[in-house]
PDB file of C-alpha atoms and ligand atoms in Angstrom:
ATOM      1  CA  UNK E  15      13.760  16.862   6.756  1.00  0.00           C
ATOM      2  CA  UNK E  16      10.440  15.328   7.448  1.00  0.00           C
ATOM      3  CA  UNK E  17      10.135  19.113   9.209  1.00  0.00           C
ATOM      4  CA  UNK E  18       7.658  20.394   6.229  1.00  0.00           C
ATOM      5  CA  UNK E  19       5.602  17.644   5.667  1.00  0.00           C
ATOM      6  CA  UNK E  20       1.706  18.039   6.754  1.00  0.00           C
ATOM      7  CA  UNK E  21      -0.425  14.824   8.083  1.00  0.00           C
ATOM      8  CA  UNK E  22      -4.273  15.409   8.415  1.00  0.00           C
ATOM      9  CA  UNK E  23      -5.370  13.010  10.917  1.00  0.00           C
ATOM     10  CA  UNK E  24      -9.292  12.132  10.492  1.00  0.00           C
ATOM     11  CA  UNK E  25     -10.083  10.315  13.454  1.00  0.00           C
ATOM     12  CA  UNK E  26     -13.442  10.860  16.410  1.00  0.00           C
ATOM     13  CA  UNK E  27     -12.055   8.680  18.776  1.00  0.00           C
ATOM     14  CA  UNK E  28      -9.800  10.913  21.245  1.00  0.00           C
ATOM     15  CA  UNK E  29      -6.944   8.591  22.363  1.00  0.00           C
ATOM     16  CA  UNK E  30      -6.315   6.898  18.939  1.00  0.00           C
ATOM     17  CA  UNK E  31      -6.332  11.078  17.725  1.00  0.00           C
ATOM     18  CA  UNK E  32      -3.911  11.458  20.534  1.00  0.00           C
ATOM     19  CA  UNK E  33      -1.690   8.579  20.019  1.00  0.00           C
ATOM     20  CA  UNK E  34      -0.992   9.077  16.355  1.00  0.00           C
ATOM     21  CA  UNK E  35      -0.461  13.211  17.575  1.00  0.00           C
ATOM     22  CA  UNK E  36       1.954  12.465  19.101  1.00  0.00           C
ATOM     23  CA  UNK E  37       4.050   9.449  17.603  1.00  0.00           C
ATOM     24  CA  UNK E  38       3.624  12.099  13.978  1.00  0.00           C
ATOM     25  CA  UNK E  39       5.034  14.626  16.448  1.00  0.00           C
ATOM     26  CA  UNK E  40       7.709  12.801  17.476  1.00  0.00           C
ATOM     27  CA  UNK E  41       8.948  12.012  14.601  1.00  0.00           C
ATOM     28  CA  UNK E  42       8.268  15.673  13.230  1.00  0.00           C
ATOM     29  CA  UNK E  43       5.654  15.471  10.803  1.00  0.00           C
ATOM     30  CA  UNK E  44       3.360  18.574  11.269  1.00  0.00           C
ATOM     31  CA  UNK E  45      -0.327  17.331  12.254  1.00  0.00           C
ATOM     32  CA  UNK E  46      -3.536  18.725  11.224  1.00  0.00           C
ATOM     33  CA  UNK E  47      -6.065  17.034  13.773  1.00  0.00           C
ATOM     34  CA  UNK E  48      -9.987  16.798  12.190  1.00  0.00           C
ATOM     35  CA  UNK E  49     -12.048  14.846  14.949  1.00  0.00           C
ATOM     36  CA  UNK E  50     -15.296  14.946  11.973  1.00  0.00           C
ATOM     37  CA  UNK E  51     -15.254  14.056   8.458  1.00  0.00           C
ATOM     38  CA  UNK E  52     -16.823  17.861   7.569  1.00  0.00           C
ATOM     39  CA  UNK E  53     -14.104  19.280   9.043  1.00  0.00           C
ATOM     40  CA  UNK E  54     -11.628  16.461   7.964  1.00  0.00           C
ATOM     41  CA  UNK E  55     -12.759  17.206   3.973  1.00  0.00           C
ATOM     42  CA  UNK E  56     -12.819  21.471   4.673  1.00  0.00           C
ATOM     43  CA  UNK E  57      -9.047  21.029   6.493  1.00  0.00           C
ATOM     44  CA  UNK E  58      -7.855  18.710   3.186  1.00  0.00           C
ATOM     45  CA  UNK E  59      -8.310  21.183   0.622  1.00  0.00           C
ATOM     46  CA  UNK E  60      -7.565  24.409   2.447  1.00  0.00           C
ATOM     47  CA  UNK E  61      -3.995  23.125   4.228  1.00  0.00           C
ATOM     48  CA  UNK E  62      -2.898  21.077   1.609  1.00  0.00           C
ATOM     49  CA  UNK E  63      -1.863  18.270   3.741  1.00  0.00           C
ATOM     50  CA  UNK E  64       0.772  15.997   2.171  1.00  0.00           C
ATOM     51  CA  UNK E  65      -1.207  13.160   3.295  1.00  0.00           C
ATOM     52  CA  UNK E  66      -4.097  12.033   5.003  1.00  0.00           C
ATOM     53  CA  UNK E  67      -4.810   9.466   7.274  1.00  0.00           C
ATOM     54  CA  UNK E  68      -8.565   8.393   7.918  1.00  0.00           C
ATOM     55  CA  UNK E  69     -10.569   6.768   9.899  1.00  0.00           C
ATOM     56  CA  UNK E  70     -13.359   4.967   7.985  1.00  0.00           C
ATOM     57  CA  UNK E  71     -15.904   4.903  10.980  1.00  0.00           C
ATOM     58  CA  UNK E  72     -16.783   8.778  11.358  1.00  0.00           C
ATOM     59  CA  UNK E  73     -19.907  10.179  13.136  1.00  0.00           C
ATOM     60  CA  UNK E  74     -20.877  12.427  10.597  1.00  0.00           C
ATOM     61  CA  UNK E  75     -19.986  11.203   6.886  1.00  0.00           C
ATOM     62  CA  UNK E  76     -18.789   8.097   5.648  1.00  0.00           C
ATOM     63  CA  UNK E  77     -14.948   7.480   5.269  1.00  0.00           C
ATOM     64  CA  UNK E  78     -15.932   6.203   1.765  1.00  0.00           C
ATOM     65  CA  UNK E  79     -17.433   8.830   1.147  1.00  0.00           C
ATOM     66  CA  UNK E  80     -14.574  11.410   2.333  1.00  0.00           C
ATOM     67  CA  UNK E  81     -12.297   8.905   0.217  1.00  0.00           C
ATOM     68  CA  UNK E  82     -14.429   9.353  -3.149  1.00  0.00           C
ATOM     69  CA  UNK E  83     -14.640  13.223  -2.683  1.00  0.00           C
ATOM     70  CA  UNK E  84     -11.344  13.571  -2.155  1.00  0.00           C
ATOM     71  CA  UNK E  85     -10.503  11.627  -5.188  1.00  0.00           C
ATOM     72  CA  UNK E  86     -12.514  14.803  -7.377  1.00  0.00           C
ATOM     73  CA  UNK E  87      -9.880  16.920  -7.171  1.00  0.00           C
ATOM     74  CA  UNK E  88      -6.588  15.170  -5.555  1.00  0.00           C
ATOM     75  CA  UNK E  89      -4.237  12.569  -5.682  1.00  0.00           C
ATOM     76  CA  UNK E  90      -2.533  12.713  -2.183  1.00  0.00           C
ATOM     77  CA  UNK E  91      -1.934   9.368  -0.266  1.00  0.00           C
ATOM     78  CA  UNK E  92      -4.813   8.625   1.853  1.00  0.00           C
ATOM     79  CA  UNK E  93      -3.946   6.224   4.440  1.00  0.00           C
ATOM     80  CA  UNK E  94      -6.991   4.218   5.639  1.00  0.00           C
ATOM     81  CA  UNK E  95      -7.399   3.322   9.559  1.00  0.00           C
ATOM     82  CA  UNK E  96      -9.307   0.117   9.795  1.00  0.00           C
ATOM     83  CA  UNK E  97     -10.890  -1.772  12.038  1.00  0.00           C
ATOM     84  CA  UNK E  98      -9.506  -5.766  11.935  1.00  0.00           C
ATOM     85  CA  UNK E  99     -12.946  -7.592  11.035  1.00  0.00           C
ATOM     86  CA  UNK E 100     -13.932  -5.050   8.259  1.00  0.00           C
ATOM     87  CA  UNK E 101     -11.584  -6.837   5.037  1.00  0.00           C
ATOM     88  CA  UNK E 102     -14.826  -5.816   2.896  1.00  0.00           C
ATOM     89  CA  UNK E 103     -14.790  -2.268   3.873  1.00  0.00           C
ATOM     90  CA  UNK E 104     -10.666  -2.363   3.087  1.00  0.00           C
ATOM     91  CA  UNK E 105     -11.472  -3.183  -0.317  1.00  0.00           C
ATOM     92  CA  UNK E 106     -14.118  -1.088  -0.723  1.00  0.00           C
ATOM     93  CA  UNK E 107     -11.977   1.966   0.572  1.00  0.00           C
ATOM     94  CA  UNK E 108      -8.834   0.818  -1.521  1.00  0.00           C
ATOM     95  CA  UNK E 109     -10.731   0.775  -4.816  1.00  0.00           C
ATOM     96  CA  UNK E 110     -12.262   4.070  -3.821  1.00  0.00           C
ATOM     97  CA  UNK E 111      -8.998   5.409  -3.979  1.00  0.00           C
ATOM     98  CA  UNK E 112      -7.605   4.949  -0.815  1.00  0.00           C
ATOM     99  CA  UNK E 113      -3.913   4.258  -0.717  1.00  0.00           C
ATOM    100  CA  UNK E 114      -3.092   1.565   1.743  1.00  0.00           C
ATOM    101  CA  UNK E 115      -4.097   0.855   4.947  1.00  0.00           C
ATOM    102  CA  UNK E 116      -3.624   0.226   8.449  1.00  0.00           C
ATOM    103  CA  UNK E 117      -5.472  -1.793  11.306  1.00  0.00           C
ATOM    104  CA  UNK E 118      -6.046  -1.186  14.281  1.00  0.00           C
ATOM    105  CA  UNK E 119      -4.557  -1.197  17.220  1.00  0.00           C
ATOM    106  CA  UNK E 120      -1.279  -0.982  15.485  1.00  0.00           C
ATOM    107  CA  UNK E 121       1.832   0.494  17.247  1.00  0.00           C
ATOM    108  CA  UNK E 122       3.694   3.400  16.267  1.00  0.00           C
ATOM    109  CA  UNK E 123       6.322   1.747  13.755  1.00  0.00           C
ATOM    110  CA  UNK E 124       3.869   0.442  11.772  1.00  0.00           C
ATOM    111  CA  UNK E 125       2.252   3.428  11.598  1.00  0.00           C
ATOM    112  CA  UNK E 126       5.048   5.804  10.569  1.00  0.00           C
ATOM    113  CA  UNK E 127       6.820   2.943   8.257  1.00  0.00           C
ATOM    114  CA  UNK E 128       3.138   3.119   6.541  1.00  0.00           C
ATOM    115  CA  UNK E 129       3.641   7.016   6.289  1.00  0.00           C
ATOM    116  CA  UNK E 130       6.906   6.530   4.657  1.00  0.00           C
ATOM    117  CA  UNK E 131       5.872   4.290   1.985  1.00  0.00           C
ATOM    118  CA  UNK E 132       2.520   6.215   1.131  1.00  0.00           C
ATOM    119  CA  UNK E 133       5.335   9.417   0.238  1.00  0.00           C
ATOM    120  CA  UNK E 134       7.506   7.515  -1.116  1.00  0.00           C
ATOM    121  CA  UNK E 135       5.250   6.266  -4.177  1.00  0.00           C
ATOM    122  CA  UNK E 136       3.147   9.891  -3.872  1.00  0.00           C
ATOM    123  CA  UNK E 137       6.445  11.552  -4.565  1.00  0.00           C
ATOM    124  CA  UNK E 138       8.146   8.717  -6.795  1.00  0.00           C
ATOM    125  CA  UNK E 139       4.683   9.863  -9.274  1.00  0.00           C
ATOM    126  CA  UNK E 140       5.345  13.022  -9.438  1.00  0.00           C
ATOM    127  CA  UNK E 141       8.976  13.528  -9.929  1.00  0.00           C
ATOM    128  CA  UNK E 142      10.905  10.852 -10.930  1.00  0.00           C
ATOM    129  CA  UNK E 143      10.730   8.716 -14.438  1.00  0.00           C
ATOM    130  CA  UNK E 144      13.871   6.846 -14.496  1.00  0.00           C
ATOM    131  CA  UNK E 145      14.507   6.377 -11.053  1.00  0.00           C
ATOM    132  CA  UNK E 146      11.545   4.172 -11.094  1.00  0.00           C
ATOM    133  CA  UNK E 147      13.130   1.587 -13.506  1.00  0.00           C
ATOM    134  CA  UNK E 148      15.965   0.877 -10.371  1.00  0.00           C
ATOM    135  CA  UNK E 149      16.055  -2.449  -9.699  1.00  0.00           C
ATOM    136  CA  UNK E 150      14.683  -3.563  -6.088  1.00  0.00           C
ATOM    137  CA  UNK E 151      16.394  -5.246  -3.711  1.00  0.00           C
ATOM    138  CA  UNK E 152      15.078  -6.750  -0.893  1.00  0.00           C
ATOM    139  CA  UNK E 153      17.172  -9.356   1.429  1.00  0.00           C
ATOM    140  CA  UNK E 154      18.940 -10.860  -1.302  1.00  0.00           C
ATOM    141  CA  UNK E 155      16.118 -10.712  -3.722  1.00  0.00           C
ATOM    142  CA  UNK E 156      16.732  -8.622  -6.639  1.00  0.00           C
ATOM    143  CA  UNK E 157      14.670  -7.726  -9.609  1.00  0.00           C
ATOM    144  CA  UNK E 158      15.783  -5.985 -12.519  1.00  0.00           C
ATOM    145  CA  UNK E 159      12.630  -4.749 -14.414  1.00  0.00           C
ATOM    146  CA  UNK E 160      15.214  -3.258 -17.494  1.00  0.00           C
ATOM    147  CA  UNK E 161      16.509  -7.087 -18.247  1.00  0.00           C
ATOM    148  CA  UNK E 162      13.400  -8.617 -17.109  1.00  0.00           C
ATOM    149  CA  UNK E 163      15.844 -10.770 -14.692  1.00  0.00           C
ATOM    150  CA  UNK E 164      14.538 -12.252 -10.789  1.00  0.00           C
ATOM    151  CA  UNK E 165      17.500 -13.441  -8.652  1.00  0.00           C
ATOM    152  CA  UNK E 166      17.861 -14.531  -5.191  1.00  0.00           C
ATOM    153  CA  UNK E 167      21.597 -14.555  -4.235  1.00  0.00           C
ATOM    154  CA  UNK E 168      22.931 -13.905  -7.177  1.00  0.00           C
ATOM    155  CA  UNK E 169      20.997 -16.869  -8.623  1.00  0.00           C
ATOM    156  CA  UNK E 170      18.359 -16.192 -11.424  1.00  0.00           C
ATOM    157  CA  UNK E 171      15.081 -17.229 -10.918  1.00  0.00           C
ATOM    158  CA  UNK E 172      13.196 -18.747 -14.306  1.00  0.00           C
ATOM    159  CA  UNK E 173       9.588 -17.363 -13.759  1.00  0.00           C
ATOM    160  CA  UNK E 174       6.825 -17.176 -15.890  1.00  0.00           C
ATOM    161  CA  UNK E 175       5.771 -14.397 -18.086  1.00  0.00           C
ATOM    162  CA  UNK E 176       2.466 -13.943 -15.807  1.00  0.00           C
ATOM    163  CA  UNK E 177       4.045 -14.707 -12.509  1.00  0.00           C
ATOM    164  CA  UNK E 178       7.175 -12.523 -13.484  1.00  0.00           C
ATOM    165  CA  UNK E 179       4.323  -9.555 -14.398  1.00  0.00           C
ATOM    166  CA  UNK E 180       2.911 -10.165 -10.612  1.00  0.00           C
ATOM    167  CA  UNK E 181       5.685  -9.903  -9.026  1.00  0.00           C
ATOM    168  CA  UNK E 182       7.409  -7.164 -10.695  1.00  0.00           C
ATOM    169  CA  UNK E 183       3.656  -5.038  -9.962  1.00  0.00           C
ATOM    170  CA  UNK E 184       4.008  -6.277  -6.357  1.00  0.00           C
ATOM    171  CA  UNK E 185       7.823  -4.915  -6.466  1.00  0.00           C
ATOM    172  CA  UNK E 186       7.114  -1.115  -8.004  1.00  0.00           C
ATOM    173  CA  UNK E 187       4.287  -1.037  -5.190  1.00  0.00           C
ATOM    174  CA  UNK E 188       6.327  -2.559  -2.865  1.00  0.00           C
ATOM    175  CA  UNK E 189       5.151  -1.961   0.896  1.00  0.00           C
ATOM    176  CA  UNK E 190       2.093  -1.382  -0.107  1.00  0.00           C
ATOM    177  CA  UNK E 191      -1.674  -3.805  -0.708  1.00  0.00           C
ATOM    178  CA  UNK E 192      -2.448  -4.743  -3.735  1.00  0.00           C
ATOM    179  CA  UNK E 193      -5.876  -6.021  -3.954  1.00  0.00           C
ATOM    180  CA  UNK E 194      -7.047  -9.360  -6.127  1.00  0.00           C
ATOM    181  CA  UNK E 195      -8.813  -6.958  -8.450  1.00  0.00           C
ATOM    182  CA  UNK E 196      -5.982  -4.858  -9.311  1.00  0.00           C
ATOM    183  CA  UNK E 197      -3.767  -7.571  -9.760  1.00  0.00           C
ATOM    184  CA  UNK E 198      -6.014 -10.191 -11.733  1.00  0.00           C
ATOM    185  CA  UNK E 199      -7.008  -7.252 -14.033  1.00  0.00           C
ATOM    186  CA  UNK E 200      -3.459  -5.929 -14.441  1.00  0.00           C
ATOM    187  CA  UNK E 201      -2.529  -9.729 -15.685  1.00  0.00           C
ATOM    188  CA  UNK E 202      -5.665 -10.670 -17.436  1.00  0.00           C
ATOM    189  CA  UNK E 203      -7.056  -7.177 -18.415  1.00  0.00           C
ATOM    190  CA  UNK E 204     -10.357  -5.356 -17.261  1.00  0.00           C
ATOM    191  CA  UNK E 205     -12.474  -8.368 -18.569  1.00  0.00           C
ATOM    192  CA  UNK E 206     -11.106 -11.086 -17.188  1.00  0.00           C
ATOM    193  CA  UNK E 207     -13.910 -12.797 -14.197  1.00  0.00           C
ATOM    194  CA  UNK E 208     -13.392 -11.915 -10.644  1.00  0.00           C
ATOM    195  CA  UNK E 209     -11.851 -15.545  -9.615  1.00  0.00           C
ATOM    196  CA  UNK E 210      -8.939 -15.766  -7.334  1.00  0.00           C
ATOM    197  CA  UNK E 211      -8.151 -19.051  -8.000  1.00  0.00           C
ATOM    198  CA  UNK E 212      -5.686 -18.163 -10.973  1.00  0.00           C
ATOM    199  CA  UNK E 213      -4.086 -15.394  -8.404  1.00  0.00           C
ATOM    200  CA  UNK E 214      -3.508 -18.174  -5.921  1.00  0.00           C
ATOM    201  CA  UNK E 215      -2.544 -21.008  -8.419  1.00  0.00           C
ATOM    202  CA  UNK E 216       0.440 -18.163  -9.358  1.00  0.00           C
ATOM    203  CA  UNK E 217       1.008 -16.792  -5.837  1.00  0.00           C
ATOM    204  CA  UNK E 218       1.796 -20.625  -4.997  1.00  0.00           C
ATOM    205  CA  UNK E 219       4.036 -21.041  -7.537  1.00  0.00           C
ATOM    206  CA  UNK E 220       5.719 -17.887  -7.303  1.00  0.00           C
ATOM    207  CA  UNK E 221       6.536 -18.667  -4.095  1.00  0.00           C
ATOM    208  CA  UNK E 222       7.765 -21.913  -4.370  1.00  0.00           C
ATOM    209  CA  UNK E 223      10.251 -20.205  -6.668  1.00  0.00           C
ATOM    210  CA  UNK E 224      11.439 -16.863  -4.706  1.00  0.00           C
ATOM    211  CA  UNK E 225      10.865 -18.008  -0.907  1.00  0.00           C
ATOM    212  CA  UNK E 226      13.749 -19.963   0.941  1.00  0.00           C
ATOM    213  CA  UNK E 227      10.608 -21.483   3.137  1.00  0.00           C
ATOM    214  CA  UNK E 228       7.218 -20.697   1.092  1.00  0.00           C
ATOM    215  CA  UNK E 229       5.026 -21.430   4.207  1.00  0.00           C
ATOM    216  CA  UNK E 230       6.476 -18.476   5.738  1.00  0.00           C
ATOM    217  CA  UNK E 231       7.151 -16.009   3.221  1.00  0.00           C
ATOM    218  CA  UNK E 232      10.002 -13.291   3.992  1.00  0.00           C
ATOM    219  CA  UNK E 233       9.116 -11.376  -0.049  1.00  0.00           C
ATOM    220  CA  UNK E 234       5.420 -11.624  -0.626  1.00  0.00           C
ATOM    221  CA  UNK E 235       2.884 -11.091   1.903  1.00  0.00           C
ATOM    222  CA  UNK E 236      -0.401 -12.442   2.359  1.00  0.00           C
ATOM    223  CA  UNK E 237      -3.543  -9.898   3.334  1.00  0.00           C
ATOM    224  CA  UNK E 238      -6.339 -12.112   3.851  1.00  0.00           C
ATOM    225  CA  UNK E 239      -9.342 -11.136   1.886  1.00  0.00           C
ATOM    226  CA  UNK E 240      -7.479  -8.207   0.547  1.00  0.00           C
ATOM    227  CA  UNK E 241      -4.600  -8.833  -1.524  1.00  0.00           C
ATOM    228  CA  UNK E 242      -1.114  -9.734  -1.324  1.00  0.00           C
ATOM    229  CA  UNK E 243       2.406  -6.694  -0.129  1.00  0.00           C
ATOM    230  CA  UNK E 244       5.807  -7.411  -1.054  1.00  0.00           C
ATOM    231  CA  UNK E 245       7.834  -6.352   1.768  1.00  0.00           C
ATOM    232  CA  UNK E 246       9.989  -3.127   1.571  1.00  0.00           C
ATOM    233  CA  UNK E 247      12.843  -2.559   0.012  1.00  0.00           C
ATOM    234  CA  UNK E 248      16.252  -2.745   2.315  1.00  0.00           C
TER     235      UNK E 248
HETATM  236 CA1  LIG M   2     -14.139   5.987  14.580  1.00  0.00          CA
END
């Protein structure tokens, strides 16, 4: 099934390239290997890749770059490759457009269960309209966005109009970073100021509502300096 679908891999360094070659292979994705950003951006628009992972640190142009070019004339899910110090450059590349991302080194499930996710939401865009409105369900958490209901258990869950808007965001992109921005200004609107604290005062809350343990969350996950992913759905 997975027989048709095209990865373009944007990455210099050879054994990372070679790695991801072969765990896509395995799993029988069809890989398009670019070891330069020119030839990355010439392979992206004439194979039509279903997705595109990318490495941000490229000898020739900047992953940003690649990411905002891209962005001209396509929507596909671009999967960032990160190094684990850079949370500025994650931000930078997920408000560029970028989809998610991933850090390295990171081991092959990660990696493909990333893949999964990115088209999963790319295709959930383009065909489906109802389908989207299904509740999610995630180890006994379920959230019905039709009656506006949280439950864990089969017991409801009385959240607040703002945190119940956060988490049901979190939930439609769920797998996936969300970044402070994109959440404060989906709550607040475009014009609200820049300040996490509100985010956090929420998150907290929210937790203490939805998680069995809130210091280790099993729903909601933490990215520092990036945002927060609600885990998949089962
Ligand atoms: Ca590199």
């Amino acid at each position: 099934m997975n027989q048709t679908v095209k990865i373009l891999v944007i990455e210099d360094e050879k054994n990372i390239l070679s790695f991801i070659t072969s765990v896509l292979s395995s799993s029988h994705y069809q890989v398009i290997p670019a070891s330069t950003g020119a030839q990355g951006l010439s392979l992206a628009s004439s194979q039509c890749p279903d997705l595109i992972l990318l490495d941000l640190g490229l000898p020739d142009i900047d992953g940003m770059e690649i990411i905002e070019k891209i962005r001209e004339w396509s929507s596909l899910p671009i999967l960032v490759i990160s190094a684990r110090a850079l949370e500025e450059d994650k931000v930078q590349a997920l408000d560029a457009g970028a989809d998610d991302y991933i850090t390295k080194p990171f081991g092959n499930s990660e990696l493909l269960a990333r893949i999964r996710t990115a088209l999963r939401h790319s295709s959930r865009m383009q065909t489906d309209d109802g389908l989207a409105d299904r509740p999610y369900r995630s180890k006994g958490l379920l959230i019905d966005f039709e009656k506006r209901i949280v439950s864990r258990d089969g017991k409801e869950i009385h959240l607040t109009q703002n945190e119940y808007k956060i988490v049901a965001l979190l939930a439609r992109n769920c797998g996936r970073v969300l970044t402070y921005d994109r959440l404060i200004e989906h709550i607040w609107g475009p014009y609200s100021e820049n300040d996490n604290t509100i985010l956090r005062v929420n998150m907290a809350n929210i937790r203490r509502k939805i998680e069995p343990n809130p210091a280790e969350p099993i729903y909601i996950f933490t990215e520092v300096g990036v945002g927060y992913r609600m885990a998949d759905e089962d």
